[in-house]
Amino acid sequence: MRVLLPRLLHRRWTAVLTAVVLLASGFTAMTASGAESGCRVDYTVNKWTGGYTAQIKVTNLGPALNGWRVTWTYTGDQQVTSAWNATVTQTGGSVVAVNTSSNGALAAGGSADFGLQGTWRSADPAPSGFSLNGAPCGGDGTPPPTTPPTTPPPTTPPSADCGSAVICSDFEDQTGPAPSGAWQFTAPDCQGTGTAAVDTAVAHSGNRSLRVDGGTGYCNHAFVASTADLSSVGPVMYVRMWVRHTTALPAAHVTFVSLPDSSQAGRSLRVGGQNGSLQWNRESDDATLPAQSPVGVALSRPLPTGTWQCLRFAIDTTAPGLDTWLGDEQIPGLHADGVPTQDIDQQWLARTAPPRPTALRLGWESYGTGDDTLWFDDVTVGSAPIGC
Ligand code: CA
């Protein structure tokens, strides 16, 4: 049995498109005399190739309950990888969702909402056999969805505004060519020919962005660090940035985002590339996400060049959990959760301590070959989901 803790991502769902709605509505007069005589489950799935999220609403049509347990069956190869507002476990195709400590009370006629994220490979038919505390919600006569899914975006942080973000920078307040104020140049290990500057010729918003000219070879590191202390951002740290690269990610390992991580004694959680595609790397043990097997690399994505790209991360600081979006696509190979998946996060999960990033550095670091001119703009870090 795989046990997944709720991720408490506090996602706002109003922006999520509804692709398929399955209503398991049920109870009849014959069962109405039972103590738990009726329930309705609205299971709304939002899926894309290889993955899905589901928003589930359980409505209690019987007497009030103190504690609930919703079960259902997957007949495809769906696999739940994380959940929020419920503790969800899966054994084979059987799934059990149990209330958290804060949402167990279900009044007569009341409802509770929870959500989950999962993967699928070859088949993902609608689930069936919903029950609440053991009482069926309509049994197996549930109609299948009638509308084939379109291609909705995956779950995306809905808000593009900064809200209470700790970092929210469009670099428009930078006054000179050298980074200043809330952004400071740094070369953590050694500096060669790498440079960083405020650029007034290329910008995603306004008239300014941060430009980095990174050189090949280990000592041409160049970073610009935010002065913001990120050590209390969480429990999930959301990062959004617009990046523009000139050169495709090389075969060799490179980094362009470096997050000093107190769980690694200050060594960095890094975002960069290897084998031509995006990857996460952990400095302390050199683990990569995905694994650098051909299958793993294929589950990541190259970073397009010559255009601005919206790159977003969700870093769970309390449990193994890492998600990455390029534009509206959640990249399957850049996803870590509590369940080791070969070619993706099996190696990554060898270290169980969740990351605790404390700062943000943007720049360029190569360890062998690979140079690039790249820009950053509209950089946001906070405890709430952030849109592009
Ligand atoms: Ca700008």
JSON list of C-alpha atoms and ligand atoms in Angstrom, two decimals, residues 170-172 203 205-206 208-209 377, ligand 1:
[
{"chain": "A", "resi": 170, "resn": "ASP", "atom": "CA", "xyz": [10.04, 43.19, -13.02]},
{"chain": "A", "resi": 171, "resn": "PHE", "atom": "CA", "xyz": [13.47, 44.85, -12.69]},
{"chain": "A", "resi": 172, "resn": "GLU", "atom": "CA", "xyz": [11.94, 48.19, -13.68]},
{"chain": "A", "resi": 203, "resn": "ALA", "atom": "CA", "xyz": [12.50, 42.80, -21.65]},
{"chain": "A", "resi": 205, "resn": "SER", "atom": "CA", "xyz": [7.67, 43.51, -19.33]},
{"chain": "A", "resi": 206, "resn": "GLY", "atom": "CA", "xyz": [8.47, 47.19, -19.32]},
{"chain": "A", "resi": 208, "resn": "ARG", "atom": "CA", "xyz": [14.26, 46.22, -18.24]},
{"chain": "A", "resi": 209, "resn": "SER", "atom": "CA", "xyz": [15.29, 42.67, -17.56]},
{"chain": "A", "resi": 377, "resn": "ASP", "atom": "CA", "xyz": [12.14, 39.05, -16.04]},
{"chain": "B", "resi": 1, "resn": "CA", "atom": "CA", "xyz": [10.91, 44.14, -16.89]}
]
